[in-house]
mmCIF file of C-alpha atoms in Angstrom:
data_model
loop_
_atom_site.group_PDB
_atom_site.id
_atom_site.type_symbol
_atom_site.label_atom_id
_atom_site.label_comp_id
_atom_site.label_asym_id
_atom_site.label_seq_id
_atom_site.Cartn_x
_atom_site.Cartn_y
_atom_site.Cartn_z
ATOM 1 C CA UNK A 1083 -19.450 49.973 -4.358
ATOM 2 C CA UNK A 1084 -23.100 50.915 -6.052
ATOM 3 C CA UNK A 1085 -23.921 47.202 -7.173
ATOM 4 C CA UNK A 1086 -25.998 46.708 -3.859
ATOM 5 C CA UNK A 1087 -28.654 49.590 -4.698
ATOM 6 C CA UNK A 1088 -28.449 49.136 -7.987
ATOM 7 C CA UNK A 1089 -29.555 45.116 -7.079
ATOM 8 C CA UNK A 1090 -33.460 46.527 -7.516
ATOM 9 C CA UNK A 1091 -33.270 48.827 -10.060
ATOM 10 C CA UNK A 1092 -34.966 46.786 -12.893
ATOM 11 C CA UNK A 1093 -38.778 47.760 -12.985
ATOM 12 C CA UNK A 1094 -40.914 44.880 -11.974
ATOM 13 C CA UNK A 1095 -43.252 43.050 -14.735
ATOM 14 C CA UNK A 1096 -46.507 43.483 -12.147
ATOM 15 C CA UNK A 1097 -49.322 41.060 -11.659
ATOM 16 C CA UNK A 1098 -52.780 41.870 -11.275
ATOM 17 C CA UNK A 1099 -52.020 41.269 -7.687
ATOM 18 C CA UNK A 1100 -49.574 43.928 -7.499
ATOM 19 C CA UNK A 1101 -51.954 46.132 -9.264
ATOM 20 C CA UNK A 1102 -54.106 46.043 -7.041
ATOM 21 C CA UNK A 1103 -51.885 46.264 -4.464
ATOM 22 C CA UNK A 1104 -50.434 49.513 -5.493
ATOM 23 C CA UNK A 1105 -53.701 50.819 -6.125
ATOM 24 C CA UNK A 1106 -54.482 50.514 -2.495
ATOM 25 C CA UNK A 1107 -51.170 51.878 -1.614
ATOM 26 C CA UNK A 1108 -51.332 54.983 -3.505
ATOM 27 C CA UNK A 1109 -55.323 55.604 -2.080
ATOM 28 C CA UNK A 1110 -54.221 55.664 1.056
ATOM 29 C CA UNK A 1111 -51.054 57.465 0.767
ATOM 30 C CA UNK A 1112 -52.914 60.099 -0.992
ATOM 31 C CA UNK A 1113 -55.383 60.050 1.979
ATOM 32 C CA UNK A 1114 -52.958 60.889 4.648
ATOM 33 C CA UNK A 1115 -51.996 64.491 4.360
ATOM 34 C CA UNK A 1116 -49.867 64.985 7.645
ATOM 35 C CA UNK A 1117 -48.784 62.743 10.273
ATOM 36 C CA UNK A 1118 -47.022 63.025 13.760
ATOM 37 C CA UNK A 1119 -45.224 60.211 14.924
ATOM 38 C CA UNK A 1120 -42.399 58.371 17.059
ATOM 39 C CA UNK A 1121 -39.630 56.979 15.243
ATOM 40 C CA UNK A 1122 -36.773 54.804 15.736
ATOM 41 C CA UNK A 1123 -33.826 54.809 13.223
ATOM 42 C CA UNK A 1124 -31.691 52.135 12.245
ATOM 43 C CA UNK A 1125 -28.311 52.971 10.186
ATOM 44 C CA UNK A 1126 -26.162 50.205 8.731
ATOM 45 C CA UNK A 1127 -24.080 49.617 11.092
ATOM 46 C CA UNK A 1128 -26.479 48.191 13.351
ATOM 47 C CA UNK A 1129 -26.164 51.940 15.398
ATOM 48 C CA UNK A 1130 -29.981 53.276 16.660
ATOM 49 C CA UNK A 1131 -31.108 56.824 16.953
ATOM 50 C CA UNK A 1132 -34.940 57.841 18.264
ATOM 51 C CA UNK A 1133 -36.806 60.993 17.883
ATOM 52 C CA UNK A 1134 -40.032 62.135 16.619
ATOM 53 C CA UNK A 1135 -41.178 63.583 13.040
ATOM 54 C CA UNK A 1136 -43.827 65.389 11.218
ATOM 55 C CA UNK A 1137 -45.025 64.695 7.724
ATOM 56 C CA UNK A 1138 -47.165 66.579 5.443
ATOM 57 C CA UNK A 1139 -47.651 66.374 2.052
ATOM 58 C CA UNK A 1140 -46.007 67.535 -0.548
ATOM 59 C CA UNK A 1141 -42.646 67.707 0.545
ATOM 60 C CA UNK A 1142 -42.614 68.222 4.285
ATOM 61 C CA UNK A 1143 -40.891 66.276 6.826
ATOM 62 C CA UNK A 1144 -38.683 67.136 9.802
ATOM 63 C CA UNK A 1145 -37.344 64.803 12.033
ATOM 64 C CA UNK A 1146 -36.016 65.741 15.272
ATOM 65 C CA UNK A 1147 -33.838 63.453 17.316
ATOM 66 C CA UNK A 1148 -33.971 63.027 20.581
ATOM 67 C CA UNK A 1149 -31.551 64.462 23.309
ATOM 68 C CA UNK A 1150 -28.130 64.182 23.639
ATOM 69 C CA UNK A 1151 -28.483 63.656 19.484
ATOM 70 C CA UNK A 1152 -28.236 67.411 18.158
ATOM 71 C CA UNK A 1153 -28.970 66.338 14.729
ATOM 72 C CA UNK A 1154 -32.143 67.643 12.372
ATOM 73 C CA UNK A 1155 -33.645 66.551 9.200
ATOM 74 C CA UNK A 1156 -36.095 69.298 7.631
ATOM 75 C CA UNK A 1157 -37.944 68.816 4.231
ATOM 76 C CA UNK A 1158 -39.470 71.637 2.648
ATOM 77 C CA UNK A 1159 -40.095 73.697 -0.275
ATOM 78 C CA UNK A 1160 -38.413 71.908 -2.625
ATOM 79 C CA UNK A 1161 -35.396 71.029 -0.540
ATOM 80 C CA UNK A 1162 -33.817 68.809 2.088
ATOM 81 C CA UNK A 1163 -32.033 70.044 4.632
ATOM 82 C CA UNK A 1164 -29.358 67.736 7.299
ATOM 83 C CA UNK A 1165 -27.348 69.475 9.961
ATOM 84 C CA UNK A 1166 -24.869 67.676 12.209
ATOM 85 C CA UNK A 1167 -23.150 70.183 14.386
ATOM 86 C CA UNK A 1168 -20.873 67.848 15.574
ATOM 87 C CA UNK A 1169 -19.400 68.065 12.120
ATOM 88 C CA UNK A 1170 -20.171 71.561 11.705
ATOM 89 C CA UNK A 1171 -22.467 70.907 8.034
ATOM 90 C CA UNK A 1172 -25.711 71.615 7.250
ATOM 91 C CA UNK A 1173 -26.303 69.789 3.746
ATOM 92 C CA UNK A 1174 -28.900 71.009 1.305
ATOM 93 C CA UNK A 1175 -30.251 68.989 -1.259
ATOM 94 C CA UNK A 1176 -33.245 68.894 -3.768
ATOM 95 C CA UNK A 1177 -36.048 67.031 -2.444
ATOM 96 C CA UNK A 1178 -36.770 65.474 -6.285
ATOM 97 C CA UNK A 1179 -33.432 64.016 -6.325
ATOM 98 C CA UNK A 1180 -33.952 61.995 -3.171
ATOM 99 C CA UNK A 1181 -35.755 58.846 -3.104
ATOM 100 C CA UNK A 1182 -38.143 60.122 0.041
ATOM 101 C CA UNK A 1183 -38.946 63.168 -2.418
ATOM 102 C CA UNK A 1184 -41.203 60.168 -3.709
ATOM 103 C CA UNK A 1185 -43.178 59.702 -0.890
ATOM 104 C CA UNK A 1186 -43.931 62.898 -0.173
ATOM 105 C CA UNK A 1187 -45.071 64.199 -3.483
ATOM 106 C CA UNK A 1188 -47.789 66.327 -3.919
ATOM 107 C CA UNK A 1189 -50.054 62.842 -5.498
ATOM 108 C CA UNK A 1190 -48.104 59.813 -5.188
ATOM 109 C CA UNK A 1191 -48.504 57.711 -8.110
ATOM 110 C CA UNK A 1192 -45.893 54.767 -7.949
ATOM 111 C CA UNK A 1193 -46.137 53.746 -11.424
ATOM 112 C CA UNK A 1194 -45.859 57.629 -13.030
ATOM 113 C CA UNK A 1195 -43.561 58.432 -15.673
ATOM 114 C CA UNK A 1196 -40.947 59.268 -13.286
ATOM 115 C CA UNK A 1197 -40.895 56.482 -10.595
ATOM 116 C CA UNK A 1198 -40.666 52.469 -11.085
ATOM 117 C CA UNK A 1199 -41.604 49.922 -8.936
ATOM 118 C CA UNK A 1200 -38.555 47.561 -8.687
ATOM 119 C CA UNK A 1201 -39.892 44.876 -6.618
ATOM 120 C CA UNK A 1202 -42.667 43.693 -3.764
ATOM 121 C CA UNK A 1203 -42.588 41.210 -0.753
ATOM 122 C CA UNK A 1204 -45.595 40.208 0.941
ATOM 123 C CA UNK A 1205 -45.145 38.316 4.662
ATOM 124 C CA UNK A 1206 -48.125 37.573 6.888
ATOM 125 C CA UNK A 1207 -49.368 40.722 7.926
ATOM 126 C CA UNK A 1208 -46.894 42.807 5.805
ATOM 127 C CA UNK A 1209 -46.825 44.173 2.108
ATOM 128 C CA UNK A 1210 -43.350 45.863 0.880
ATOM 129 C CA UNK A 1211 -42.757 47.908 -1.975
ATOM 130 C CA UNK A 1212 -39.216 48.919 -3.341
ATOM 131 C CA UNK A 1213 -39.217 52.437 -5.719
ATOM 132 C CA UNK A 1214 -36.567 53.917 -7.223
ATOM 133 C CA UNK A 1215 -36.619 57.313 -9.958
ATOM 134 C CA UNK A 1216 -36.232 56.371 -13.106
ATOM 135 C CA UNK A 1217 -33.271 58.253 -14.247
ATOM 136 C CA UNK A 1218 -31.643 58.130 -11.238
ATOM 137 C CA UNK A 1219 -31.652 54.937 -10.240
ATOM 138 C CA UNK A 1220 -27.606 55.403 -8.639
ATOM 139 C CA UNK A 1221 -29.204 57.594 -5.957
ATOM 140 C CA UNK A 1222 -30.736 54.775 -4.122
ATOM 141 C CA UNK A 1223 -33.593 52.888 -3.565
ATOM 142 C CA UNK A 1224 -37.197 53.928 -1.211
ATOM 143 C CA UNK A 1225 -38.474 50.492 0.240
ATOM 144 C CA UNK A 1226 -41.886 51.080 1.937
ATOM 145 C CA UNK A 1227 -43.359 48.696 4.921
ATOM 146 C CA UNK A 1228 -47.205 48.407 4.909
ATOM 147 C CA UNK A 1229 -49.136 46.518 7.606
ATOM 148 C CA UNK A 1230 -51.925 44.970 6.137
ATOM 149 C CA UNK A 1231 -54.921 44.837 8.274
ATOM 150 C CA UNK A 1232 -55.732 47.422 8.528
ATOM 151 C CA UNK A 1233 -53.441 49.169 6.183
ATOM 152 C CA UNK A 1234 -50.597 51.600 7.314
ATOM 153 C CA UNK A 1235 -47.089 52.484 6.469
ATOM 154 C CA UNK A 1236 -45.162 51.329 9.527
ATOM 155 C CA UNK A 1237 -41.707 51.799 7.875
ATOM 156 C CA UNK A 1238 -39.386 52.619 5.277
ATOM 157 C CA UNK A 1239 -35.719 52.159 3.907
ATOM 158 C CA UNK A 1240 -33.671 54.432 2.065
ATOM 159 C CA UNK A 1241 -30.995 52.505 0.236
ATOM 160 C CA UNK A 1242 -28.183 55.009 -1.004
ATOM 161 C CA UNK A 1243 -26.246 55.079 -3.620
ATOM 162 C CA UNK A 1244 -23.264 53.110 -2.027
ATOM 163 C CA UNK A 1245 -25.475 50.333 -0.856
ATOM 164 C CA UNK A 1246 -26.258 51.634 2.894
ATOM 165 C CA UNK A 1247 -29.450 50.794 4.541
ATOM 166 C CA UNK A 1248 -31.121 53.412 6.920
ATOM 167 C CA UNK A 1249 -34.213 51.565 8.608
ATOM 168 C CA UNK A 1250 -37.199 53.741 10.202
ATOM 169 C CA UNK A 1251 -39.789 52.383 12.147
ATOM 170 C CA UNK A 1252 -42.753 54.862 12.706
ATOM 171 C CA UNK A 1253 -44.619 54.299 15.940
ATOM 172 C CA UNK A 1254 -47.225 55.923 17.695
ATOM 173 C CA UNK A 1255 -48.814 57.416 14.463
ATOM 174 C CA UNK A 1256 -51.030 59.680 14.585
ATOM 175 C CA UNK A 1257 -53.041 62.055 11.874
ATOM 176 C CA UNK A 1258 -52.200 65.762 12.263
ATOM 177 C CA UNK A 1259 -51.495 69.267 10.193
ATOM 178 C CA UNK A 1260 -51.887 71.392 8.875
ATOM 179 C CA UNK A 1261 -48.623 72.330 10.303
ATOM 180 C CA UNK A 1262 -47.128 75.893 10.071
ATOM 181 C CA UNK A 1263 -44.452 76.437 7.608
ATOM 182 C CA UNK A 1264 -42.446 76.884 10.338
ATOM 183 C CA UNK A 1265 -41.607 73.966 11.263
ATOM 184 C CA UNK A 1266 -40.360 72.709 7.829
ATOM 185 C CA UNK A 1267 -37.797 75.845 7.774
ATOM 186 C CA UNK A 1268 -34.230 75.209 8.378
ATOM 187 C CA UNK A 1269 -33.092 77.435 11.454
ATOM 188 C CA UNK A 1270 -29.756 76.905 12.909
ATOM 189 C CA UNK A 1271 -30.664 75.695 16.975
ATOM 190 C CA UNK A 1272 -30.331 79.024 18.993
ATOM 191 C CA UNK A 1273 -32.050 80.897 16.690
ATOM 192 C CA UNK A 1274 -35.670 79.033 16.666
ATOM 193 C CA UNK A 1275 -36.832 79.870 20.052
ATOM 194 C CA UNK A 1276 -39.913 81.743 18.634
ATOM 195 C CA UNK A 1277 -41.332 78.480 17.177
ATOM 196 C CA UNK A 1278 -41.753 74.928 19.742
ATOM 197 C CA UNK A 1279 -43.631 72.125 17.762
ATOM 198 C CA UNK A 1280 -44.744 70.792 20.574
ATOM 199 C CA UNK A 1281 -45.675 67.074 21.523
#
């Protein structure tokens, strides 16, 4: 079941071209602090979710989906947090041990000690870039989706440890933050009413 994302795991001999590809990368990841945006969500079975989400570096994300979808995604402080009431579990898990913890690190360097880059596809218009931890490469795989001119990350895909794909398209992107910490706190929907994010 874990052959598919362990498929990439192998870090990639670069060229000077991917060099300097990552070099541009990481400049302008490390340039974007926070973001607002629209996103659409694609899970493996084909199955589509929208919703917006906030991102600010390091390490905080929440993405709220869009009603009737109850479901929340927070990053913060160190963890990430998933609740489904439908299923009645809120999951909590270290950021650093998921391959998103990657992008939203405090300086993103994606040739560190601790991340490798596993492989890169360029298209016309498009540069992607496939990441995993070294270390724990059986926890999946972080593909990110650059448009080129000018560029900007337009999507990503987590690849999990069973071989999954969950696609998100980022649309509507806009620069924002700082955010208050707030909104990157997990608080059970009921109990939040003190705190709207806001459009």
């Amino acid at each position: 079941m874990s052959a598919p994302a362990l498929a990439q795991t192998t870090p990639l001999a670069l060229t000077p071209d991917d060099q300097t590809l990552i070099s541009q990368v990481e400049t302008y990841l490390n340039a974007e602090k926070g973001l607002t945006a629209n996103f659409l969500q694609v899970a493996d079975d084909g199955s589509t979710r929208t919703g917006k989400a906030w991102l600010e570096r390091p390490g905080k994300m929440r993405f709220e989906y869009d009603p009737p979808d109850p479901q929340l995604l927070v990053a913060g402080f160190g963890e990430l947090t998933y609740y489904d009431p439908q299923l009645g579990q809120t999951s909590n898990i270290p950021l650093s041990s998921t391959p998103l913890g990657i992008l939203l690190a405090k300086h993103v360097d994606l040739t560190s000690a601790g991340v490798a880059v596993t492989a890169i596809t360029r298209a016309p218009g498009e540069d992607d870039i496939t990441l995993v931890r070294k270390g724990k490469e059986a926890e999946g795989t972080l593909t990110l989706v650059f448009a080129t001119d000018p560029l900007e990350l337009r999507q990503w895909v987590v690849t999990d440890a069973q071989g999954h794909q969950t696609r998100v398209s980022l649309y509507d992107v806009a620069p924002g933050g700082p955010y208050p910490d707030s909104l990157f706190q997990f608080t059970a929907p009921g109990n939040n009413s003190n705190f709207n994010p806001g459009g």
